[in-house]
Amino acid sequence: MIKKLCTLAVAGVFLQGCERGPGEHTMEVTASAYTMAESETKKGNVGLAAWGDQLEPGMKAIAVSRDLIDEGLTHETPVRIEGLEGEYLVLDKMNKRWEEKIDIFMGTDQKAAREWGKRTVTISWVIPEEQE
């Protein structure tokens, strides 16, 4: 997997890694799906997302791999997903082992989640000026 690095040289000092600036962004990611099944969420806290949101069936929500947070996909960022209607909100974070990946919340519909499987999609989002 190729890592994106942004290097800036200022007076001989090198800084690596940089966040995206304001505006509209697109990225190709791996997308899988998850449900409220206890085996797919925190034991004893079904539907409780990593930022503290309580997920409910019917919500358009996604979990993002933690590397995407640096790309501007922070808590409550609206995201459009190629092939799906409407906007999804970033309400959950994935385990640190994942990179360039989203997980689409499908409520209690395990059949729909299995049918979605795993695929590559293009996502788009906007970083507002004040988030920079």
Short mmCIF file of N, CA and C in Angstrom, two decimals:
data_model
loop_
_atom_site.label_atom_id
_atom_site.label_comp_id
_atom_site.label_asym_id
_atom_site.label_seq_id
_atom_site.Cartn_x
_atom_site.Cartn_y
_atom_site.Cartn_z
N MET A 1 0.85 -1.17 0.00
CA MET A 1 0.00 0.00 0.00
C MET A 1 0.90 1.24 0.00
N ILE A 2 0.59 2.17 -0.86
CA ILE A 2 1.39 3.39 -0.96
C ILE A 2 0.90 4.40 0.06
N LYS A 3 1.83 4.92 0.84
CA LYS A 3 1.51 5.96 1.84
C LYS A 3 1.68 7.32 1.19
N LYS A 4 0.75 8.23 1.49
CA LYS A 4 0.86 9.59 1.02
C LYS A 4 1.64 10.39 2.04
N LEU A 5 2.69 11.05 1.61
CA LEU A 5 3.46 11.91 2.50
C LEU A 5 3.51 13.30 1.92
N CYS A 6 3.48 14.26 2.78
CA CYS A 6 3.60 15.65 2.37
C CYS A 6 4.80 16.20 3.11
N THR A 7 5.83 16.62 2.38
CA THR A 7 7.05 17.08 3.01
C THR A 7 7.24 18.56 2.72
N LEU A 8 7.61 19.30 3.74
CA LEU A 8 7.83 20.74 3.63
C LEU A 8 9.19 21.05 4.22
N ALA A 9 10.01 21.76 3.46
CA ALA A 9 11.32 22.16 3.96
C ALA A 9 11.29 23.65 4.26
N VAL A 10 11.49 23.99 5.52
CA VAL A 10 11.51 25.39 5.93
C VAL A 10 12.77 25.58 6.76
N ALA A 11 13.68 26.40 6.27
CA ALA A 11 14.93 26.68 6.97
C ALA A 11 15.64 25.40 7.40
N GLY A 12 15.61 24.41 6.52
CA GLY A 12 16.32 23.17 6.82
C GLY A 12 15.56 22.21 7.72
N VAL A 13 14.33 22.54 8.12
CA VAL A 13 13.54 21.66 8.97
C VAL A 13 12.53 20.94 8.09
N PHE A 14 12.46 19.63 8.21
CA PHE A 14 11.53 18.85 7.41
C PHE A 14 10.37 18.38 8.27
N LEU A 15 9.17 18.62 7.76
CA LEU A 15 7.95 18.15 8.44
C LEU A 15 7.30 17.14 7.52
N GLN A 16 6.97 15.97 8.04
CA GLN A 16 6.33 14.96 7.22
C GLN A 16 4.90 14.75 7.68
N GLY A 17 4.06 14.46 6.69
CA GLY A 17 2.65 14.23 6.97
C GLY A 17 1.93 15.56 7.03
N CYS A 18 0.85 15.67 6.31
CA CYS A 18 0.07 16.90 6.39
C CYS A 18 -1.38 16.58 6.11
N GLU A 19 -2.24 17.38 6.70
CA GLU A 19 -3.67 17.19 6.50
C GLU A 19 -4.10 17.91 5.24
N ARG A 20 -5.22 17.50 4.69
CA ARG A 20 -5.76 18.16 3.50
C ARG A 20 -6.28 19.53 3.87
N GLY A 21 -6.18 20.44 2.93
CA GLY A 21 -6.69 21.79 3.14
C GLY A 21 -8.18 21.87 2.86
N PRO A 22 -8.75 23.05 3.01
CA PRO A 22 -10.20 23.22 2.81
C PRO A 22 -10.60 22.98 1.36
N GLY A 23 -11.87 22.66 1.17
CA GLY A 23 -12.42 22.43 -0.16
C GLY A 23 -12.94 21.02 -0.31
N GLU A 24 -13.36 20.70 -1.54
CA GLU A 24 -13.91 19.37 -1.82
C GLU A 24 -12.78 18.39 -2.12
N HIS A 25 -12.93 17.17 -1.59
CA HIS A 25 -11.92 16.14 -1.77
C HIS A 25 -12.58 14.83 -2.17
N THR A 26 -11.86 14.03 -2.93
CA THR A 26 -12.32 12.69 -3.29
C THR A 26 -11.17 11.72 -3.04
N MET A 27 -11.55 10.47 -2.80
CA MET A 27 -10.54 9.45 -2.52
C MET A 27 -11.15 8.08 -2.79
N GLU A 28 -10.33 7.18 -3.29
CA GLU A 28 -10.76 5.81 -3.48
C GLU A 28 -10.40 5.03 -2.22
N VAL A 29 -11.38 4.31 -1.67
CA VAL A 29 -11.19 3.55 -0.44
C VAL A 29 -11.84 2.18 -0.58
N THR A 30 -11.48 1.29 0.32
CA THR A 30 -12.16 0.01 0.43
C THR A 30 -13.37 0.22 1.33
N ALA A 31 -14.52 -0.28 0.92
CA ALA A 31 -15.74 -0.12 1.71
C ALA A 31 -16.34 -1.48 2.02
N SER A 32 -16.58 -1.71 3.30
CA SER A 32 -17.29 -2.90 3.75
C SER A 32 -18.53 -2.39 4.49
N ALA A 33 -19.28 -3.29 5.09
CA ALA A 33 -20.50 -2.90 5.79
C ALA A 33 -20.55 -3.58 7.15
N TYR A 34 -21.25 -2.93 8.08
CA TYR A 34 -21.44 -3.53 9.40
C TYR A 34 -22.83 -3.24 9.92
N THR A 35 -23.24 -4.01 10.92
CA THR A 35 -24.58 -3.89 11.49
C THR A 35 -24.49 -3.74 13.01
N MET A 36 -25.65 -3.72 13.63
CA MET A 36 -25.70 -3.58 15.09
C MET A 36 -25.51 -4.91 15.81
N ALA A 37 -25.14 -5.94 15.08
CA ALA A 37 -24.91 -7.24 15.73
C ALA A 37 -23.81 -7.08 16.78
N GLU A 38 -23.99 -7.68 17.94
CA GLU A 38 -23.02 -7.54 19.02
C GLU A 38 -21.63 -8.02 18.60
N SER A 39 -21.58 -8.99 17.71
CA SER A 39 -20.29 -9.50 17.24
C SER A 39 -19.54 -8.48 16.38
N GLU A 40 -20.24 -7.44 15.90
CA GLU A 40 -19.62 -6.43 15.05
C GLU A 40 -19.40 -5.10 15.77
N THR A 41 -19.83 -5.01 17.01
CA THR A 41 -19.71 -3.76 17.76
C THR A 41 -19.11 -4.05 19.13
N LYS A 42 -19.10 -3.05 19.98
CA LYS A 42 -18.55 -3.24 21.33
C LYS A 42 -19.46 -4.15 22.15
N LYS A 43 -18.88 -5.11 22.78
CA LYS A 43 -19.64 -6.03 23.63
C LYS A 43 -20.35 -5.25 24.74
N GLY A 44 -21.63 -5.51 24.90
CA GLY A 44 -22.40 -4.87 25.96
C GLY A 44 -22.86 -3.45 25.63
N ASN A 45 -22.37 -2.88 24.53
CA ASN A 45 -22.76 -1.53 24.12
C ASN A 45 -23.17 -1.51 22.65
N VAL A 46 -24.10 -2.37 22.28
CA VAL A 46 -24.50 -2.49 20.89
C VAL A 46 -24.96 -1.13 20.36
N GLY A 47 -24.35 -0.72 19.24
CA GLY A 47 -24.72 0.53 18.60
C GLY A 47 -23.97 1.75 19.11
N LEU A 48 -23.15 1.60 20.14
CA LEU A 48 -22.40 2.73 20.66
C LEU A 48 -21.14 2.90 19.82
N ALA A 49 -21.04 4.03 19.11
CA ALA A 49 -19.91 4.30 18.22
C ALA A 49 -18.73 4.88 19.01
N ALA A 50 -17.57 4.86 18.39
CA ALA A 50 -16.33 5.26 19.07
C ALA A 50 -16.32 6.71 19.53
N TRP A 51 -17.05 7.61 18.87
CA TRP A 51 -17.11 9.01 19.31
C TRP A 51 -18.25 9.23 20.31
N GLY A 52 -18.94 8.15 20.70
CA GLY A 52 -20.01 8.26 21.69
C GLY A 52 -21.41 8.37 21.12
N ASP A 53 -21.55 8.37 19.80
CA ASP A 53 -22.88 8.42 19.18
C ASP A 53 -23.58 7.07 19.33
N GLN A 54 -24.88 7.11 19.52
CA GLN A 54 -25.67 5.88 19.58
C GLN A 54 -26.27 5.64 18.21
N LEU A 55 -25.82 4.61 17.53
CA LEU A 55 -26.33 4.29 16.20
C LEU A 55 -27.68 3.60 16.31
N GLU A 56 -28.56 3.94 15.39
CA GLU A 56 -29.90 3.35 15.34
C GLU A 56 -30.19 2.92 13.90
N PRO A 57 -30.98 1.85 13.71
CA PRO A 57 -31.34 1.44 12.35
C PRO A 57 -31.92 2.63 11.57
N GLY A 58 -31.56 2.72 10.31
CA GLY A 58 -32.04 3.80 9.44
C GLY A 58 -31.09 4.97 9.34
N MET A 59 -30.12 5.06 10.25
CA MET A 59 -29.15 6.15 10.18
C MET A 59 -28.19 5.91 9.02
N LYS A 60 -27.80 6.99 8.36
CA LYS A 60 -26.79 6.92 7.31
C LYS A 60 -25.47 7.32 7.96
N ALA A 61 -24.72 6.31 8.39
CA ALA A 61 -23.49 6.54 9.14
C ALA A 61 -22.39 5.65 8.59
N ILE A 62 -21.15 6.11 8.78
CA ILE A 62 -19.99 5.29 8.43
C ILE A 62 -18.97 5.35 9.55
N ALA A 63 -18.14 4.32 9.57
CA ALA A 63 -16.94 4.30 10.40
C ALA A 63 -15.78 4.52 9.44
N VAL A 64 -14.74 5.21 9.89
CA VAL A 64 -13.57 5.46 9.05
C VAL A 64 -12.33 4.88 9.71
N SER A 65 -11.40 4.42 8.87
CA SER A 65 -10.11 4.02 9.42
C SER A 65 -9.44 5.28 9.95
N ARG A 66 -8.62 5.13 10.96
CA ARG A 66 -8.08 6.29 11.67
C ARG A 66 -7.16 7.15 10.80
N ASP A 67 -6.54 6.59 9.77
CA ASP A 67 -5.72 7.41 8.88
C ASP A 67 -6.57 8.42 8.11
N LEU A 68 -7.84 8.12 7.90
CA LEU A 68 -8.73 9.04 7.16
C LEU A 68 -9.14 10.25 8.00
N ILE A 69 -9.00 10.16 9.29
CA ILE A 69 -9.28 11.31 10.15
C ILE A 69 -8.33 12.45 9.79
N ASP A 70 -7.06 12.12 9.54
CA ASP A 70 -6.09 13.13 9.13
C ASP A 70 -6.38 13.70 7.74
N GLU A 71 -7.19 12.99 6.97
CA GLU A 71 -7.58 13.45 5.64
C GLU A 71 -8.79 14.39 5.71
N GLY A 72 -9.29 14.66 6.93
CA GLY A 72 -10.42 15.56 7.09
C GLY A 72 -11.74 14.86 7.35
N LEU A 73 -11.73 13.54 7.44
CA LEU A 73 -12.95 12.78 7.72
C LEU A 73 -13.11 12.64 9.23
N THR A 74 -13.41 13.76 9.86
CA THR A 74 -13.56 13.81 11.31
C THR A 74 -15.01 13.57 11.71
N HIS A 75 -15.25 13.53 13.01
CA HIS A 75 -16.59 13.29 13.56
C HIS A 75 -17.63 14.20 12.91
N GLU A 76 -18.70 13.59 12.44
CA GLU A 76 -19.87 14.25 11.83
C GLU A 76 -19.61 14.88 10.47
N THR A 77 -18.52 14.52 9.80
CA THR A 77 -18.28 14.99 8.43
C THR A 77 -19.26 14.30 7.50
N PRO A 78 -20.00 15.06 6.66
CA PRO A 78 -20.87 14.43 5.66
C PRO A 78 -20.02 13.88 4.51
N VAL A 79 -20.34 12.66 4.07
CA VAL A 79 -19.59 11.97 3.02
C VAL A 79 -20.56 11.42 1.99
N ARG A 80 -20.23 11.60 0.71
CA ARG A 80 -20.97 10.97 -0.37
C ARG A 80 -20.18 9.73 -0.79
N ILE A 81 -20.92 8.64 -1.04
CA ILE A 81 -20.30 7.37 -1.40
C ILE A 81 -20.80 6.97 -2.78
N GLU A 82 -19.87 6.75 -3.69
CA GLU A 82 -20.19 6.34 -5.04
C GLU A 82 -21.13 5.12 -5.01
N GLY A 83 -22.25 5.21 -5.73
CA GLY A 83 -23.18 4.09 -5.81
C GLY A 83 -24.28 4.10 -4.77
N LEU A 84 -24.21 5.01 -3.79
CA LEU A 84 -25.24 5.11 -2.76
C LEU A 84 -25.85 6.51 -2.78
N GLU A 85 -27.12 6.60 -2.46
CA GLU A 85 -27.80 7.89 -2.46
C GLU A 85 -27.60 8.62 -1.14
N GLY A 86 -27.58 9.93 -1.22
CA GLY A 86 -27.54 10.77 -0.03
C GLY A 86 -26.16 10.89 0.58
N GLU A 87 -26.15 11.51 1.75
CA GLU A 87 -24.91 11.71 2.49
C GLU A 87 -24.89 10.85 3.74
N TYR A 88 -23.73 10.38 4.08
CA TYR A 88 -23.50 9.59 5.28
C TYR A 88 -22.63 10.40 6.22
N LEU A 89 -22.90 10.31 7.52
CA LEU A 89 -22.09 11.03 8.50
C LEU A 89 -21.03 10.12 9.10
N VAL A 90 -19.84 10.67 9.28
CA VAL A 90 -18.79 9.94 9.98
C VAL A 90 -19.15 9.97 11.46
N LEU A 91 -19.54 8.81 12.00
CA LEU A 91 -19.92 8.72 13.41
C LEU A 91 -19.12 7.68 14.18
N ASP A 92 -18.25 6.96 13.49
CA ASP A 92 -17.54 5.87 14.14
C ASP A 92 -16.12 5.78 13.60
N LYS A 93 -15.23 5.19 14.41
CA LYS A 93 -13.84 4.96 14.01
C LYS A 93 -13.59 3.47 14.01
N MET A 94 -12.72 3.05 13.12
CA MET A 94 -12.38 1.63 13.02
C MET A 94 -11.12 1.31 13.82
N ASN A 95 -10.86 0.04 13.98
CA ASN A 95 -9.65 -0.42 14.65
C ASN A 95 -8.42 0.14 13.92
N LYS A 96 -7.36 0.40 14.67
CA LYS A 96 -6.14 1.00 14.12
C LYS A 96 -5.49 0.15 13.03
N ARG A 97 -5.82 -1.12 12.94
CA ARG A 97 -5.17 -1.98 11.93
C ARG A 97 -5.61 -1.67 10.51
N TRP A 98 -6.73 -0.96 10.33
CA TRP A 98 -7.25 -0.67 8.99
C TRP A 98 -6.70 0.65 8.44
N GLU A 99 -6.52 0.70 7.12
CA GLU A 99 -6.09 1.92 6.45
C GLU A 99 -6.88 2.09 5.17
N GLU A 100 -7.18 3.36 4.85
CA GLU A 100 -7.92 3.71 3.63
C GLU A 100 -9.17 2.86 3.48
N LYS A 101 -9.96 2.81 4.55
CA LYS A 101 -11.14 1.94 4.59
C LYS A 101 -12.29 2.64 5.30
N ILE A 102 -13.50 2.40 4.80
CA ILE A 102 -14.71 2.82 5.51
C ILE A 102 -15.58 1.60 5.74
N ASP A 103 -16.45 1.71 6.72
CA ASP A 103 -17.42 0.67 7.04
C ASP A 103 -18.78 1.35 7.05
N ILE A 104 -19.68 0.89 6.22
CA ILE A 104 -21.00 1.51 6.08
C ILE A 104 -21.98 0.85 7.04
N PHE A 105 -22.64 1.64 7.86
CA PHE A 105 -23.59 1.13 8.84
C PHE A 105 -24.89 0.74 8.15
N MET A 106 -25.35 -0.48 8.37
CA MET A 106 -26.57 -0.99 7.75
C MET A 106 -27.62 -1.40 8.78
N GLY A 107 -27.60 -0.75 9.93
CA GLY A 107 -28.62 -1.02 10.94
C GLY A 107 -28.61 -2.45 11.40
N THR A 108 -29.75 -3.14 11.26
CA THR A 108 -29.85 -4.55 11.66
C THR A 108 -29.91 -5.48 10.45
N ASP A 109 -29.73 -4.94 9.24
CA ASP A 109 -29.88 -5.71 8.01
C ASP A 109 -28.59 -6.47 7.66
N GLN A 110 -28.40 -7.61 8.29
CA GLN A 110 -27.20 -8.41 8.06
C GLN A 110 -27.13 -8.94 6.62
N LYS A 111 -28.30 -9.21 6.04
CA LYS A 111 -28.32 -9.69 4.65
C LYS A 111 -27.77 -8.61 3.72
N ALA A 112 -28.21 -7.36 3.89
CA ALA A 112 -27.72 -6.26 3.05
C ALA A 112 -26.22 -6.07 3.24
N ALA A 113 -25.74 -6.20 4.47
CA ALA A 113 -24.31 -6.04 4.75
C ALA A 113 -23.51 -7.14 4.05
N ARG A 114 -24.00 -8.37 4.10
CA ARG A 114 -23.31 -9.47 3.41
C ARG A 114 -23.33 -9.26 1.90
N GLU A 115 -24.47 -8.81 1.37
CA GLU A 115 -24.57 -8.57 -0.07
C GLU A 115 -23.64 -7.44 -0.52
N TRP A 116 -23.46 -6.43 0.33
CA TRP A 116 -22.52 -5.35 0.00
C TRP A 116 -21.11 -5.92 -0.11
N GLY A 117 -20.76 -6.77 0.85
CA GLY A 117 -19.43 -7.38 0.84
C GLY A 117 -18.34 -6.37 1.06
N LYS A 118 -17.32 -6.44 0.21
CA LYS A 118 -16.19 -5.52 0.27
C LYS A 118 -15.94 -5.06 -1.15
N ARG A 119 -15.85 -3.77 -1.34
CA ARG A 119 -15.59 -3.24 -2.68
C ARG A 119 -14.85 -1.92 -2.60
N THR A 120 -14.31 -1.53 -3.71
CA THR A 120 -13.62 -0.25 -3.80
C THR A 120 -14.61 0.79 -4.30
N VAL A 121 -14.68 1.93 -3.60
CA VAL A 121 -15.58 3.01 -3.98
C VAL A 121 -14.83 4.34 -3.91
N THR A 122 -15.40 5.34 -4.55
CA THR A 122 -14.88 6.69 -4.44
C THR A 122 -15.79 7.45 -3.49
N ILE A 123 -15.18 8.11 -2.52
CA ILE A 123 -15.94 8.93 -1.58
C ILE A 123 -15.58 10.40 -1.80
N SER A 124 -16.49 11.29 -1.44
CA SER A 124 -16.19 12.72 -1.52
C SER A 124 -16.72 13.41 -0.28
N TRP A 125 -16.01 14.47 0.11
CA TRP A 125 -16.36 15.24 1.30
C TRP A 125 -15.79 16.64 1.15
N VAL A 126 -16.29 17.55 1.98
CA VAL A 126 -15.81 18.93 1.95
C VAL A 126 -15.21 19.28 3.31
N ILE A 127 -14.04 19.88 3.26
CA ILE A 127 -13.41 20.39 4.48
C ILE A 127 -13.67 21.89 4.51
N PRO A 128 -14.42 22.37 5.51
CA PRO A 128 -14.69 23.80 5.58
C PRO A 128 -13.44 24.60 5.92
N GLU A 129 -13.45 25.88 5.58
CA GLU A 129 -12.31 26.76 5.86
C GLU A 129 -11.88 26.72 7.32
N GLU A 130 -12.83 26.79 8.27
CA GLU A 130 -12.48 26.87 9.68
C GLU A 130 -11.88 25.60 10.24
N GLN A 131 -11.98 24.45 9.54
CA GLN A 131 -11.43 23.18 10.02
C GLN A 131 -9.94 23.09 9.74
N GLU A 132 -9.44 23.89 8.83
CA GLU A 132 -8.03 23.79 8.40
C GLU A 132 -7.06 23.88 9.54
#
